Short mmCIF file of C-alpha atoms in Angstrom, two decimals:
data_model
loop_
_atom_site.label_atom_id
_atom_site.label_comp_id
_atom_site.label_asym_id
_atom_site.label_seq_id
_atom_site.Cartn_x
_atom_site.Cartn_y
_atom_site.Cartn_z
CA UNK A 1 6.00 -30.87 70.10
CA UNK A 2 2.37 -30.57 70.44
CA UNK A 3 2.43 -33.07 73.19
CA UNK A 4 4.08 -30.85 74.97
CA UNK A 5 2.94 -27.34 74.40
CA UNK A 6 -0.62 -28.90 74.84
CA UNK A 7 -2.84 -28.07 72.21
CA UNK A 8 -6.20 -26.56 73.64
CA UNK A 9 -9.32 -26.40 71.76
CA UNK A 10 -11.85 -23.76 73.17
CA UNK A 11 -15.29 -23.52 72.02
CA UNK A 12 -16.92 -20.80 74.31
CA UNK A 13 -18.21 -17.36 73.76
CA UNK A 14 -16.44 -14.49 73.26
CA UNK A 15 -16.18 -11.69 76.15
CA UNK A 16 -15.57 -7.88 74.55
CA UNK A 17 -14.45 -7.09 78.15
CA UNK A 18 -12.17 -9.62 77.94
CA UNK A 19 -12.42 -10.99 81.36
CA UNK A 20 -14.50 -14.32 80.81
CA UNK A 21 -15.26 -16.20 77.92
CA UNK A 22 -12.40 -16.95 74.85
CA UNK A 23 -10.36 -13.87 75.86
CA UNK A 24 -9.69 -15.31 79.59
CA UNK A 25 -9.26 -19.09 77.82
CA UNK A 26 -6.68 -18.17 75.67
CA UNK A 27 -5.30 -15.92 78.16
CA UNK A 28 -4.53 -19.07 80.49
CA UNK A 29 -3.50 -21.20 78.16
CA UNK A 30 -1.18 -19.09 77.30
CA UNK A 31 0.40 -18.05 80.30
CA UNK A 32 0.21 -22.13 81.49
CA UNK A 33 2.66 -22.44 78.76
CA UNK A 34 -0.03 -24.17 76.29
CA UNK A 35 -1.61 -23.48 72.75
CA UNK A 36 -5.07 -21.70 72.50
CA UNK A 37 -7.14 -22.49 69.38
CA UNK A 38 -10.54 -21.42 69.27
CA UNK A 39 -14.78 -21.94 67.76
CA UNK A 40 -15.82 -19.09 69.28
CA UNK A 41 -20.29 -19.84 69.87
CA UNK A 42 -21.31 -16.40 70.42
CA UNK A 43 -20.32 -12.65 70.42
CA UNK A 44 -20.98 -10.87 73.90
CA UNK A 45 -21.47 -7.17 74.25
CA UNK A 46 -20.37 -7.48 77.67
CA UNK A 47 -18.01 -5.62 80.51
CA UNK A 48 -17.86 -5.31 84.33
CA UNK A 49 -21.09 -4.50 84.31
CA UNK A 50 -22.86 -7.18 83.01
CA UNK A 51 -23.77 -8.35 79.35
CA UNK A 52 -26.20 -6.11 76.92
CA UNK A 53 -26.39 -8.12 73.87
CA UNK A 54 -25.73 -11.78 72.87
CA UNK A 55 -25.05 -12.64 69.15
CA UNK A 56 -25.03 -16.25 68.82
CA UNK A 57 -22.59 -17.72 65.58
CA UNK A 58 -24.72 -20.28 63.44
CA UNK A 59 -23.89 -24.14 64.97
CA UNK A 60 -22.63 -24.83 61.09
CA UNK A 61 -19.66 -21.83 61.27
CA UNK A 62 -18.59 -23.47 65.09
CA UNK A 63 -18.96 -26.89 63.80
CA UNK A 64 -16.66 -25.54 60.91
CA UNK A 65 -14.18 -23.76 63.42
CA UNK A 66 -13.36 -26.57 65.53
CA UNK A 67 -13.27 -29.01 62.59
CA UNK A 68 -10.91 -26.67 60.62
CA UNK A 69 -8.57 -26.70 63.86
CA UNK A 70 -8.78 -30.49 64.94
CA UNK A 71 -8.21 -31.76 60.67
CA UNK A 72 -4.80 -29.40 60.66
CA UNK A 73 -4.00 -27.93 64.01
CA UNK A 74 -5.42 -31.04 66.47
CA UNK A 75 -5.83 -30.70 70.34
CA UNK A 76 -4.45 -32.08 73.02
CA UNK A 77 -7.93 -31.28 74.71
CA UNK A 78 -10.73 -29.54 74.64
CA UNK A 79 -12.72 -27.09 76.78
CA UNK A 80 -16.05 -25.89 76.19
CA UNK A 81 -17.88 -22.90 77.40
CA UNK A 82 -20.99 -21.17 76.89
CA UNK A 83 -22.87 -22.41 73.96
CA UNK A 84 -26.19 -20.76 74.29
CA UNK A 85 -29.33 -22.99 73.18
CA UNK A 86 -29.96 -27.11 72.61
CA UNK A 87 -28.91 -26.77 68.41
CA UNK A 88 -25.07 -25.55 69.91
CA UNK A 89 -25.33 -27.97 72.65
CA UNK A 90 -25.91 -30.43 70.02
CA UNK A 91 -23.26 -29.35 67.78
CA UNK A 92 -20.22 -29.35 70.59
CA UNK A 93 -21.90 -32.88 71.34
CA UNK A 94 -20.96 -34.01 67.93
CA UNK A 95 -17.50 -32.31 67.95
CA UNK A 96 -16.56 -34.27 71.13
CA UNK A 97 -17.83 -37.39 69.81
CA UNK A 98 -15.15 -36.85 66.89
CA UNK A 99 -12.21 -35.35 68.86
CA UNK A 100 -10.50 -38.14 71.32
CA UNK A 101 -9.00 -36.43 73.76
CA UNK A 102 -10.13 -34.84 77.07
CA UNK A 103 -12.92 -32.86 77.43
CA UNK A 104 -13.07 -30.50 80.06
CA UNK A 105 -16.59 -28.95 80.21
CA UNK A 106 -18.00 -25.66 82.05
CA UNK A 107 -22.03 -25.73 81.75
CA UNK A 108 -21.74 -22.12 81.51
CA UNK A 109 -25.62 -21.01 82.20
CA UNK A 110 -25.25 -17.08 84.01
CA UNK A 111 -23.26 -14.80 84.05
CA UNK A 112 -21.53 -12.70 86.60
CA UNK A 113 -23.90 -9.90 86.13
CA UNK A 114 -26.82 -12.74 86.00
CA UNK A 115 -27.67 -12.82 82.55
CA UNK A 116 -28.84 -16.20 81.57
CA UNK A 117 -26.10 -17.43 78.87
CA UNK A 118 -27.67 -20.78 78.81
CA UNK A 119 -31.51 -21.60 77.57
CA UNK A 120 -33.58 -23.18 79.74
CA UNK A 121 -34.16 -25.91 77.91
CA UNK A 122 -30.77 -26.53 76.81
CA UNK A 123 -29.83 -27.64 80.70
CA UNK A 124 -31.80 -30.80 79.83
CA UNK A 125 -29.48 -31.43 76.62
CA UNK A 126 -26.26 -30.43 78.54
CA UNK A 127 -27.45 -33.24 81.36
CA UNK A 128 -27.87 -35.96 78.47
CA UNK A 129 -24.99 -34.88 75.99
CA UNK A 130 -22.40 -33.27 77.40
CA UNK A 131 -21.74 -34.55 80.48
CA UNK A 132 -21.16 -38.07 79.28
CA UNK A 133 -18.58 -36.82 77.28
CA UNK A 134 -16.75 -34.73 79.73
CA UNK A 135 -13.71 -35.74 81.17
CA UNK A 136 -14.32 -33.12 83.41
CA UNK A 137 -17.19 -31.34 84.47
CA UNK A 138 -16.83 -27.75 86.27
CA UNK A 139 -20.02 -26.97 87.87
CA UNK A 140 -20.56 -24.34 90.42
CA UNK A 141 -23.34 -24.70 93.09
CA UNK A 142 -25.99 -23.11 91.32
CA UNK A 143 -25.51 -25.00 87.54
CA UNK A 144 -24.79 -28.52 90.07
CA UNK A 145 -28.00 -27.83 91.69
CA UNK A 146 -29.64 -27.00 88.05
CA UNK A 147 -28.20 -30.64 86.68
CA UNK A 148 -28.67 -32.64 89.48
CA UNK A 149 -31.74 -30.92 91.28
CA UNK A 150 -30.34 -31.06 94.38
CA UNK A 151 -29.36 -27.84 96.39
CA UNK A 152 -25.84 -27.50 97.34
CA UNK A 153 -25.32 -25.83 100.17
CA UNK A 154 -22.52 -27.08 102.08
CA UNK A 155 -19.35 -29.45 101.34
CA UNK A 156 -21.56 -32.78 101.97
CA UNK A 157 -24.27 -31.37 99.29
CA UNK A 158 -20.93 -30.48 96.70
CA UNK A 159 -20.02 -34.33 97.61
CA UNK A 160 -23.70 -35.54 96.86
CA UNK A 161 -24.18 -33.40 93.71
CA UNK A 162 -20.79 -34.38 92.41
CA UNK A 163 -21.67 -38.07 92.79
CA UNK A 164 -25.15 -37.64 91.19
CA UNK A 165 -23.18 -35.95 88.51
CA UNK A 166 -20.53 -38.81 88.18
CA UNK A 167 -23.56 -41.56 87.73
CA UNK A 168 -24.93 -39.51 85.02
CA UNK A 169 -21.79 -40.39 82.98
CA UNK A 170 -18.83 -37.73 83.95
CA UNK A 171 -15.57 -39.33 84.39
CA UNK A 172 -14.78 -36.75 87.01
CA UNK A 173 -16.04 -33.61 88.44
CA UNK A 174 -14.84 -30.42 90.34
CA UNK A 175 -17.27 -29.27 92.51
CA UNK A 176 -16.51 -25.28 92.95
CA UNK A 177 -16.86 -24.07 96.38
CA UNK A 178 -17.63 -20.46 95.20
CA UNK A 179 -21.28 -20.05 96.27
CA UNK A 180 -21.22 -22.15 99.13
CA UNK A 181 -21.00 -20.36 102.21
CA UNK A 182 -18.21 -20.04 104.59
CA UNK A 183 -14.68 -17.97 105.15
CA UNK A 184 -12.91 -20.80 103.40
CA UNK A 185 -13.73 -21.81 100.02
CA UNK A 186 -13.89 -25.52 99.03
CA UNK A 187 -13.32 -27.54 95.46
CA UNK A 188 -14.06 -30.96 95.75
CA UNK A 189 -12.69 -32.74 92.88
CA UNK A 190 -14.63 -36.29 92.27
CA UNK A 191 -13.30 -39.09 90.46
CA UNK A 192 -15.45 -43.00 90.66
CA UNK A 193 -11.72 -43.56 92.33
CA UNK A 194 -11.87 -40.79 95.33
CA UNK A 195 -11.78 -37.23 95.74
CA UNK A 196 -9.44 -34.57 96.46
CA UNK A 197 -10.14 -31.32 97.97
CA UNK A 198 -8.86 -27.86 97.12
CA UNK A 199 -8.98 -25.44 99.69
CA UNK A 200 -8.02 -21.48 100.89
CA UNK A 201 -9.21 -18.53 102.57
CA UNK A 202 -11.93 -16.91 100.84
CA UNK A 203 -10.96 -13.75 98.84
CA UNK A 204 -13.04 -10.58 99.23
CA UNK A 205 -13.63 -9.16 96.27
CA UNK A 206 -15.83 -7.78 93.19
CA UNK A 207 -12.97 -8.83 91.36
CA UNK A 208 -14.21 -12.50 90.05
CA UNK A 209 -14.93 -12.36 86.71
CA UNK A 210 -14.41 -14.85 84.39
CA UNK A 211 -13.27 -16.89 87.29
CA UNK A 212 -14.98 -20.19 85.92
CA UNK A 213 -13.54 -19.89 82.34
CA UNK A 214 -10.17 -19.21 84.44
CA UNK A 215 -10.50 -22.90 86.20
CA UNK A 216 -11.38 -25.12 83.59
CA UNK A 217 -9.39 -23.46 80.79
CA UNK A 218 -6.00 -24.09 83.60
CA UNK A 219 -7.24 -27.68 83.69
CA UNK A 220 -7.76 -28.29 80.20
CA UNK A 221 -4.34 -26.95 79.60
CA UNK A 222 -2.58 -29.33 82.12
CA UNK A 223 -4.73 -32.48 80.80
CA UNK A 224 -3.38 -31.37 77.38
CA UNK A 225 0.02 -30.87 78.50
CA UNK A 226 -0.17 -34.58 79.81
CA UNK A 227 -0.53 -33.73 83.39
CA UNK A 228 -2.61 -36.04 86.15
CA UNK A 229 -5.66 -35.05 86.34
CA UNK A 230 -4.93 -34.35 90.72
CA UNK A 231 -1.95 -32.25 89.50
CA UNK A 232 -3.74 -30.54 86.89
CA UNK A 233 -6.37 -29.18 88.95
CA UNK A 234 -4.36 -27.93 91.91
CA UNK A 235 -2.14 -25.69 89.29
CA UNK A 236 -5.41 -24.32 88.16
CA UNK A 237 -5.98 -23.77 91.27
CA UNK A 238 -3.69 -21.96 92.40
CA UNK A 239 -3.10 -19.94 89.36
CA UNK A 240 -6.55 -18.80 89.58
CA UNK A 241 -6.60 -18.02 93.42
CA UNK A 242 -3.41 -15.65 92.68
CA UNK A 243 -5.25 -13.83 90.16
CA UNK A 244 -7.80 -13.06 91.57
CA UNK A 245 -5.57 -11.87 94.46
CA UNK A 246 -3.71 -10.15 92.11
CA UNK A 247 -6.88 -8.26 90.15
CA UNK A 248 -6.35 -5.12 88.30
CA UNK A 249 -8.82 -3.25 89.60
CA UNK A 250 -10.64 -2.54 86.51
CA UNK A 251 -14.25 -1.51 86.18
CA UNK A 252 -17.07 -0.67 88.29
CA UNK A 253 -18.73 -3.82 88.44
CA UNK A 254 -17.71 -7.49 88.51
CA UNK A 255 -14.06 -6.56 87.63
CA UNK A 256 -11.39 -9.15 85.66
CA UNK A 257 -8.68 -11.18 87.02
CA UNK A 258 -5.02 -10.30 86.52
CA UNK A 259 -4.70 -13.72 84.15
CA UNK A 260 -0.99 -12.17 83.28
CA UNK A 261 0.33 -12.40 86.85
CA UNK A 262 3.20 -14.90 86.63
CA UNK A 263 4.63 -12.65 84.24
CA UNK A 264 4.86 -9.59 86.96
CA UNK A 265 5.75 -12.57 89.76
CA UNK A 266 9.05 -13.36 87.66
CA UNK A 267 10.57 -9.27 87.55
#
């Protein structure tokens, strides 16, 4: 059965607004039909507004977490999120190395609001640690640009970033379009076989929080639910381009997603 369901292992921090972080993961792999478990890295005071306070959870406790879910649970894949400084970087290094099965990582480093969620000097560890072990990176422009040191500007940059990004030792990456300018909005997704592009009209919005954890939290839960990696990222895709069309409305900032919209789509 767990084939099936698709196990997902999230180790991210936790959102008290509940519009990014492990609220939105286990929000989409839930409503993808999947299984959220979670080794949660840091406690967020946080809502549309941006974040006021970032408690970090001792590397030992999320080392714990995830081993406690992979020795009795297991995962089908995991995801990882923001993890805060080089010692957690470290620590979700080691987990990977342990846990055989995709890894889809988001180098979480700002938040909506701008609040750096990711030190400095961790970006270095995240270059030589993480992305090796990823399955599948999910960079936007500006954390591409702050691996790769190139800018990213238009589709070609996305294309030479994402190859820069795939010689450093990703087996694929999904170049988000978000921050690159233009009325359509373009995800290139880069594999050492080809690429595959993912595009739609450009959505007008404050309404975009969390956005990122949306993506590759939908992608970790079709890897894990045994989908191709093509097909797993146009469902995320699309799921997250509906809602965000689909937004609640809520707050008077950068406001969340409606992650429960295929529930309302099927009344």
């Amino acid at each position: 059965m767990g084939k099936t369901l698709g196990r997902v292992l999230i180790i991210a921090g936790s959102d008290s607004g509940g519009g990014a972080g492990i609220q939105a993961d286990i929000k989409t792999v839930t409503m993808l039909g999947g299984y959220a478990a979670t080794a949660i890295t840091a406690v967020t005071v946080q809502n549309t507004l941006g974040v006021t306070g970032v408690h970090p959870i001792p590397p030992q406790v999320v080392e714990a977490q995830a081993r406690a879910v992979l020795d009795d649970i297991g995962a089908d894949a995991v995801k990882t999120g923001m993890l805060g400084d080089v010692a957690m970087v470290e620590t979700v290094a080691r987990i990977l190395g342990g846990a055989p099965v995709p890894a889809v990582v988001d180098p979480v480093m700002v938040a909506k609001g701008g609040s750096n969620l990711l030190a400095p000097e961790a970006v270095d560890a995240v270059r030589v640690l993480l992305i090796p072990r990823a399955g599948l990176l999910t960079p936007n422009a500006p954390e591409a640009q702050a691996l790769t040191g190139l800018a990213v500007e238009s589709l070609d940059d996305q294309r030479r970033a994402g190859e820069a990004l795939l010689k450093l030792g990703a087996r694929a990456v999904l170049m988000k379009g978000g921050h690159v300018p233009g009325e359509t909005v373009t995800d290139l997704l880069l594999t050492p076989d080809g690429e595959t592009t993912y595009e739609g009209e450009r959505l007008h919005t404050r309404h975009t929080h969390g956005t990122g954890c949306t993506l590759a939290s939908a992608c970790a839960t079709g890897l894990a639910q045994g989908l191709p990696l093509t097909q797993a990222v146009a469902r995320a895709w699309a799921y997250v381009h509906e809602a965000m069309r689909a937004a609640p409305g809520l707050g008077a900032g950068h406001g969340p997603l409606d992650h429960g919209w295929p529930l309302r789509a099927a009344k």
